[in-house]
Amino acid sequence: MSLIKKIRLGVILPCYNEEAVLQLSAEKLRAKFLDLIAANLITKDSFVCFVDDGSRDSTWEIIENLTKEPIFKGIKLATNFGHQNAILAGMFTCKTMADCIITIDADLQDDIDVFDKMINAYCEGSLIVYGVRDNRDSDTFFKKFTAQSFYKLMQWMKVKSVYNHADFRFIDSRVITELEKFNEVSLFLRGIFPLIGFKSSNVYYARSPRLAGETKYPISKMLNFAWNGITSFSTTPLRFIFYVGIVMFLLSLFFGVWVTISALNGNAIKGWSSTLLVNLIFSGINMICLGIIGEYIGKIYQEVKKRPRYIIDEII
Ligand code: UDP
Ligand code: MG
């Protein structure tokens, strides 16, 4: 390893109603930090920062209690701004306090033992190191299927994203400076980082099941997140509508010829079913297309308002 100087590391964990797992995660991180300090990889003033995303349980009390130790810091958001915004609040707030930042979920499903590999990759010149899952054995069939389909869909829509990478990543603080130029309100971080560029690399790990507590991403939220990811980075659905329009036009040409021939042959009265059927199908397709366009207009509406992405209540 070609490490010239130890890095000051900040680890950021978004926490939403995580009272069941937080203490456990803090202990694991403390032990990991001691190892990294002993191995001369990070400085003694490296820290772990919990971002309380408007939890309604005792998450903030636990964080306050942890901050009695200098390695732990806490940021309390004024209300629930969502996972992505909580990570953003953490990164922006801690930017000047650390050389490098790692973001990881509070349940530590992602493997903290690859921190070493991430630091290693950084020393070899990568400014962004993506944590990538090498298997999904700990997932349910449903989660596996939906996640795989999502990544495939993103690839198909030519959205630059790292396959099987979520929000576990290591970044140099320079990258955060660049990230600050991205002003979008509907945030989908894993789509933004590949756009920033710089030298990047992947480290692979196996994701374990949640240690305690339950998932904060039920199906509805997951689908919403996926849809947001697609519409924030790709206009392919709009292009698709155009293609549908062309197909419908060609069909109607054929239909027109058929109708004319039938009329000329004098059997034009029958055909109630076929008329109704065509009407139903085409108005259905029209509605779907309008809905997709509406989604993009909704997105524009949200973006022009430029509401703040997070509001901080307290920092310790
Ligand atoms: N989270 C958050 N705000 C929210 C929802 C989730 O900060 O509104 C955090 C949560 O505390 C966790 C991370 O986002 O640290 C990922 O959530 P979870 O582990 O429940 O998702 P899963 O791993 O099941 O996809
Ligand atoms: Mg989790």
mmCIF file of C-alpha atoms in Angstrom, residues 20 40 73 130 149 153 163 172 186 215 238 250 257 274 283 299 314:
data_model
loop_
_atom_site.group_PDB
_atom_site.id
_atom_site.type_symbol
_atom_site.label_atom_id
_atom_site.label_comp_id
_atom_site.label_asym_id
_atom_site.label_seq_id
_atom_site.Cartn_x
_atom_site.Cartn_y
_atom_site.Cartn_z
ATOM 1 C CA ALA A 20 -33.057 -1.515 17.907
ATOM 2 C CA ASN A 40 -2.014 3.439 10.822
ATOM 3 C CA LYS A 73 -21.005 12.816 16.294
ATOM 4 C CA TYR A 130 -18.205 1.776 -4.750
ATOM 5 C CA SER A 149 -34.963 -6.124 -12.815
ATOM 6 C CA LEU A 153 -33.941 -1.609 -16.632
ATOM 7 C CA TYR A 163 -24.623 -2.841 -10.933
ATOM 8 C CA ASP A 172 -12.800 11.890 -1.260
ATOM 9 C CA SER A 186 -35.464 14.461 -6.187
ATOM 10 C CA THR A 215 -36.605 -2.523 7.036
ATOM 11 C CA LEU A 238 -40.972 9.740 -23.071
ATOM 12 C CA LEU A 250 -49.353 2.571 -38.557
ATOM 13 C CA VAL A 257 -57.804 0.690 -45.439
ATOM 14 C CA SER A 274 -64.348 -4.112 -33.194
ATOM 15 C CA SER A 283 -57.787 5.245 -24.990
ATOM 16 C CA LYS A 299 -40.884 16.299 -11.480
ATOM 17 C CA GLU A 314 -29.038 20.230 15.931
#
